[in-house]
Short mmCIF file of C-alpha atoms and ligand atoms in Angstrom, two decimals:
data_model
loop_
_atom_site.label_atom_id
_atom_site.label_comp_id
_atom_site.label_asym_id
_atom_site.label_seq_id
_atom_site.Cartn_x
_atom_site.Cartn_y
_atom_site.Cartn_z
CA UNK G 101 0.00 0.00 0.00
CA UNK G 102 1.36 3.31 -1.37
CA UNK G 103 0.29 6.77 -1.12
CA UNK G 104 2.35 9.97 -1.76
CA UNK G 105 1.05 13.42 -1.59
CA UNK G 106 3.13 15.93 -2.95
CA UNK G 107 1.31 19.18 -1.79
CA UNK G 108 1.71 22.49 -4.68
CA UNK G 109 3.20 25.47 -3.63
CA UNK G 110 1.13 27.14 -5.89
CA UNK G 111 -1.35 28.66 -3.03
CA UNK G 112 1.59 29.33 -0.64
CA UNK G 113 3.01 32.56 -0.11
CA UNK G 114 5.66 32.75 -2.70
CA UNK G 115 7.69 35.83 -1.94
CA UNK G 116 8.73 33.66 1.11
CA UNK G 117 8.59 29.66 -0.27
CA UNK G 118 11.66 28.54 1.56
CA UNK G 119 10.27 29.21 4.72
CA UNK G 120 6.84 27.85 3.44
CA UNK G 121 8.48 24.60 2.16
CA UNK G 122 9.76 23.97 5.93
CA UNK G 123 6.43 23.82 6.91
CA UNK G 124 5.50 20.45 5.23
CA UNK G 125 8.02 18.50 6.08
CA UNK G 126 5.70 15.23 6.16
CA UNK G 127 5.82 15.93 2.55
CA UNK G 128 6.71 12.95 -0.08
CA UNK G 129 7.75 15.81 -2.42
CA UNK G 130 7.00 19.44 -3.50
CA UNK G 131 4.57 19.61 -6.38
CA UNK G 132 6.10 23.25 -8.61
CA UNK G 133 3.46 24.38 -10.90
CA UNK G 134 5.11 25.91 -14.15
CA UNK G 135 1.96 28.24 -16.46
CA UNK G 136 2.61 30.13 -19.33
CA UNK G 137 -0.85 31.86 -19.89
CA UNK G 138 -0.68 30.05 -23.17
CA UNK G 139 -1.69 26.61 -22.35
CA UNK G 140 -3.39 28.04 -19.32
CA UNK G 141 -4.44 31.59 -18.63
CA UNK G 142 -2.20 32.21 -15.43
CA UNK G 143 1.22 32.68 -15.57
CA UNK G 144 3.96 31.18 -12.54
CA UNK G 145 7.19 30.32 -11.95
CA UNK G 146 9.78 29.27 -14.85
CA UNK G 147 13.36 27.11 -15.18
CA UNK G 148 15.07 29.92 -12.49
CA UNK G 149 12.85 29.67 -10.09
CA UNK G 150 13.02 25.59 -9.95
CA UNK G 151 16.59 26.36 -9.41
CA UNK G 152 16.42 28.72 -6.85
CA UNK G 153 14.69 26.84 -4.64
CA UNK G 154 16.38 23.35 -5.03
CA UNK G 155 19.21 25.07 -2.98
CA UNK G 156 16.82 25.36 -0.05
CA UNK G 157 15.32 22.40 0.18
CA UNK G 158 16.08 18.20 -0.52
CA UNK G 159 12.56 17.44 -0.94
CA UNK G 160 11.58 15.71 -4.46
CA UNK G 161 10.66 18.28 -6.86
CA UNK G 162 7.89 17.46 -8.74
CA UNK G 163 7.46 20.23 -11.95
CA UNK G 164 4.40 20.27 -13.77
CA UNK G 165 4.82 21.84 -16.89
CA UNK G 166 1.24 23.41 -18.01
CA UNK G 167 3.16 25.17 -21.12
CA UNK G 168 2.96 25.39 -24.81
CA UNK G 169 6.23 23.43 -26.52
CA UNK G 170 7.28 21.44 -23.69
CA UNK G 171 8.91 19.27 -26.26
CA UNK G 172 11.82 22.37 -26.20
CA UNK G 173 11.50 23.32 -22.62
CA UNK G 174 11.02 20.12 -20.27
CA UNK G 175 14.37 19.43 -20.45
CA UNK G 176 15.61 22.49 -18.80
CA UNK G 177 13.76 21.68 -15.29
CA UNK G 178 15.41 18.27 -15.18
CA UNK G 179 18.81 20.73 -15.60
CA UNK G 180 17.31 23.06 -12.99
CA UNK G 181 17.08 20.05 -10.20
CA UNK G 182 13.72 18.95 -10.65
CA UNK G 183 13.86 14.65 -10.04
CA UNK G 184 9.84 14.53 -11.85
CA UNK G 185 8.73 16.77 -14.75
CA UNK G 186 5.25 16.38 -16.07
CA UNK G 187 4.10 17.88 -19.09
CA UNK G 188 0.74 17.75 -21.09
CA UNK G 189 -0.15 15.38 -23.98
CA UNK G 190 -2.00 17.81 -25.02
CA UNK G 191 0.85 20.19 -25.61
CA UNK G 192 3.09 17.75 -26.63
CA UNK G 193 4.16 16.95 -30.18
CA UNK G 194 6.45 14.08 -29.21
CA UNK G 195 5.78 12.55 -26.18
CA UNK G 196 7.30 9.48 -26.42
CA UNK G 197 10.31 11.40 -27.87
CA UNK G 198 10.27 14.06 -24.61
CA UNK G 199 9.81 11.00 -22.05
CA UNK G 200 12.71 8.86 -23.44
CA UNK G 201 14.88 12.40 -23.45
CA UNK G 202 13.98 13.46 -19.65
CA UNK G 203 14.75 9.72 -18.82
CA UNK G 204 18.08 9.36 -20.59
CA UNK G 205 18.79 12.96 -18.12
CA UNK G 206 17.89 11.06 -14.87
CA UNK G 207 14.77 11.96 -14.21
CA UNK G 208 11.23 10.66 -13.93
CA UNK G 209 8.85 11.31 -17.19
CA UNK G 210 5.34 12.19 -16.58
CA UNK G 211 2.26 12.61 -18.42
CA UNK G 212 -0.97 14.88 -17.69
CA UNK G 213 -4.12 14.99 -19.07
CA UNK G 214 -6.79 17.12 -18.83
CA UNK G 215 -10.01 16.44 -17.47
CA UNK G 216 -11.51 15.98 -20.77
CA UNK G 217 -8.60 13.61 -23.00
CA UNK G 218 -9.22 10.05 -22.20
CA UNK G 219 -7.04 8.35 -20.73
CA UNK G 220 -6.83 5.83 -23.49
CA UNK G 221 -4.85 7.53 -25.63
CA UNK G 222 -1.53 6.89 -23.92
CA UNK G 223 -2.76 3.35 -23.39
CA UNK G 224 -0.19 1.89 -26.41
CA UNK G 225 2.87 3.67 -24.62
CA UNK G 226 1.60 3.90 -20.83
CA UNK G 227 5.25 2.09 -20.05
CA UNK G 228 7.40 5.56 -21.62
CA UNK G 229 6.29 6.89 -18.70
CA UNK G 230 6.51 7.01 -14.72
CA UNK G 231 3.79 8.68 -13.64
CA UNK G 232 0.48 9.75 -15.27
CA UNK G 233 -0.96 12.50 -13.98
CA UNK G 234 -4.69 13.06 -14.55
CA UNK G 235 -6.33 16.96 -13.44
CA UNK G 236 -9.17 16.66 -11.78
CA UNK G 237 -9.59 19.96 -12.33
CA UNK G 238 -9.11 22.32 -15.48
CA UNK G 239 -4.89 23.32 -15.12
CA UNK G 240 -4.57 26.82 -14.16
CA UNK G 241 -5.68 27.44 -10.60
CA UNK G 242 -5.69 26.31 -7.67
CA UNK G 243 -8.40 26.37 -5.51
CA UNK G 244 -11.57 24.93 -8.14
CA UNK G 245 -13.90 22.30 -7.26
CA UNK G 246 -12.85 18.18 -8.02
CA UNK G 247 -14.40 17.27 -10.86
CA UNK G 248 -15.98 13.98 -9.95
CA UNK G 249 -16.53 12.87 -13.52
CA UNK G 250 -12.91 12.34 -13.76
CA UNK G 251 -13.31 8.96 -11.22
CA UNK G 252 -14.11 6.55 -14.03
CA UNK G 253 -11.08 8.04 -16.04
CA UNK G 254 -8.82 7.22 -12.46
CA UNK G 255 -10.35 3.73 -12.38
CA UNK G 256 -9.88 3.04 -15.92
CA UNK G 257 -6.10 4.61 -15.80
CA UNK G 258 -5.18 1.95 -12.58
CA UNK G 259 -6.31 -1.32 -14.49
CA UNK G 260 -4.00 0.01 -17.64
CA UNK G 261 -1.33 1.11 -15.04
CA UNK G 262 -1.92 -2.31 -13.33
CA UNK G 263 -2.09 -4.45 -16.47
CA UNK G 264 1.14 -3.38 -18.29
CA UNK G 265 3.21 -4.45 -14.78
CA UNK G 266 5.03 -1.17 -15.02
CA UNK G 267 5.94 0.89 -11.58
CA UNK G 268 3.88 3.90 -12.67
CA UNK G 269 2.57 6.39 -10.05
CA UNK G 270 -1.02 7.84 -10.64
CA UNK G 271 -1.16 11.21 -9.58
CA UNK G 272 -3.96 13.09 -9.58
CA UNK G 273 -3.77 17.32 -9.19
CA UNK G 274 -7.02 19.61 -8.39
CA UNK G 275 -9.63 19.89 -6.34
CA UNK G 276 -7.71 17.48 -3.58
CA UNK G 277 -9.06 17.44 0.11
CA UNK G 278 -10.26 15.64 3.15
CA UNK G 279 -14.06 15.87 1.18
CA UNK G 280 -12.48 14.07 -1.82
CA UNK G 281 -9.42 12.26 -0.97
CA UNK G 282 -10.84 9.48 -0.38
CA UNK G 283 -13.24 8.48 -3.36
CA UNK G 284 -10.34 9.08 -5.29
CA UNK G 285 -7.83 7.01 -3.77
CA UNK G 286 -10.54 4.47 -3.38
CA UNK G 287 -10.82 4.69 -7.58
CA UNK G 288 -6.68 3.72 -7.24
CA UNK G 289 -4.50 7.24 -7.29
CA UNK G 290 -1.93 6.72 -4.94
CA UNK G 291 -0.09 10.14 -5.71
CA UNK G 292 -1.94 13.54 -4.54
CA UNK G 293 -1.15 16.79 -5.37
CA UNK G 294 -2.85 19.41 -2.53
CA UNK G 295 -2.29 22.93 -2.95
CA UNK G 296 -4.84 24.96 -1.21
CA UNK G 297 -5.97 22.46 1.14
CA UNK G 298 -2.51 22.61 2.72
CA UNK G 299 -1.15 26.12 2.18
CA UNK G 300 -4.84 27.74 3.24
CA UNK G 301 -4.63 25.49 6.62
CA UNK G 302 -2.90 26.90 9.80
CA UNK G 303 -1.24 23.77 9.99
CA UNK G 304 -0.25 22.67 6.63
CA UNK G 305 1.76 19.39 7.85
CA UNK G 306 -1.39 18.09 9.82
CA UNK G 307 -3.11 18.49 6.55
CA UNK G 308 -0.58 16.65 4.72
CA UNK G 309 -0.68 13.87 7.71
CA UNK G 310 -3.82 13.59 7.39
CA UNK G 311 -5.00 13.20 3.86
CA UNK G 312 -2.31 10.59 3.75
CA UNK G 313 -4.04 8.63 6.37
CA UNK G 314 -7.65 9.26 4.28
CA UNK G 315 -5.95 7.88 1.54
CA UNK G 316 -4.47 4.77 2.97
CA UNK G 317 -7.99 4.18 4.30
CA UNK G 318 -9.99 4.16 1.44
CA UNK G 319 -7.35 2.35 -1.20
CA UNK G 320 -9.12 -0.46 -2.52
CA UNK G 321 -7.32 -4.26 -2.34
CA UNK G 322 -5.74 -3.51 -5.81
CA UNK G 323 -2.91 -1.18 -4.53
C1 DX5 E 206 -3.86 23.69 -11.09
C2 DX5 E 206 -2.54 23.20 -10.58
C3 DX5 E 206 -2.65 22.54 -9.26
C4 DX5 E 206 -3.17 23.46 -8.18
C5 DX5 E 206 -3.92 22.62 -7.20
O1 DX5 E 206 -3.80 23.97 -12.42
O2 DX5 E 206 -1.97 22.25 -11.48
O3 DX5 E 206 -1.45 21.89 -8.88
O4 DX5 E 206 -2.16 24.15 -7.49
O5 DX5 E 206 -4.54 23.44 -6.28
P1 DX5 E 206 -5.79 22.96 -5.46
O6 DX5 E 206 -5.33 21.78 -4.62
O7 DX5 E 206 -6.15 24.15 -4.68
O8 DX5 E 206 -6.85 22.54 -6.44
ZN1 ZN E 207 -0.32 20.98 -10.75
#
């Protein structure tokens, strides 16, 4: 039984984020939204940044790249420290290309998708990759309602995941919080992204703490 949440800094206060990033330290990594206000309206955080703070911190960064072109730019993050970049199929125009790449640098390959591409698509090359991250919300901020639709897209995801044998974490990003934790983990994600769950709580580790134990709970035998 395996269950990671990876909380996003996107909702904490960002002119101080090392001192934010010490406040999580339950953490299983730090989840670094990266928005152009191409592929998403808002615009946060580039390459730089990712470096900057991997000098404060030795918690797992995990970028997720909601950009036009990642094909050009994913690369840079792995260069700027991050050990996970995720970037959108939908954005991509050579995925299997971009995973094999950030792989052959060191670091994990992810895939998103948003709430709307089926999951199936990826199905033929599900093993290029080492996480698949599916929004339950539309990218490009935080704080929006889980889209519950997006539970039969989870379920179908884990029997792929499960079927092809690989070691492939599902992550899902949006919406993420003691009210829906646990339907979701029950559906099999074992990777959570939280951003203003955490960051808009007093206590952001107890938060962390505890949607991990939520999640345990709820994951069905299949995990
Ligand atoms: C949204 C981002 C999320 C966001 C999650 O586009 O990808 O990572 O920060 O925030 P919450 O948990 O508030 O939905
Ligand atoms: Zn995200």
């Amino acid at each position: 039984m395996t269950v990671r949440i990876t909380p996003s800094i996107l909702n904490a206060d960002l002119a101080n984020l090392a001192s934010e990033v010490e406040r999580i330290p339950s953490a299983d990594g730090l989840h670094i939204d990266v928005m152009d206000g191409h592929f998403v309206p808002n615009l946060v955080m580039g390459a730089p940044f990712v470096e900057s703070l991997r000098r404060t911190t030795d918690l797992m960064f995990d970028v997720h790249l909601m950009i036009e072109d990642p094909d050009r730019w994913a690369p840079h993050y792995v260069e700027a420290g991050a050990q996970s970049v995720t970037f959108h199929l939908e954005a991509a125009t050579a995925p299997i290309k971009l995973a094999r790449e950030l792989r052959a640098m060191g670091a994990r390959a992810a895939i998103a998708l948003r709430p709307a591409t089926p999951v199936e698509q990826i199905a033929d090359y599900l093993a290029e990759f080492d996480q698949v991250l599916l929004m339950t919300v539309e990218p490009g901020f935080g704080g929006q309602k889980f889209l519950d639709p997006v539970l039969a897209k989870i379920r179908r995801a884990r029997k792929l995941i499960d079927a092809s044998g690989a070691d492939i974490w599902l992550q899902i990003d949006g919406g993420v919080s003691a009210d829906t934790i646990a339907r979701a983990a029950e559906a099999g994600a074992d990777t959570f992204v939280a951003g203003s769950a955490v960051y808009r709580s007093d206590d952001p580790d107890q938060v962390v703490t505890s949607l991990r134990a939520q999640a345990l709970a709820a994951q069905g035998p299949h995990r």
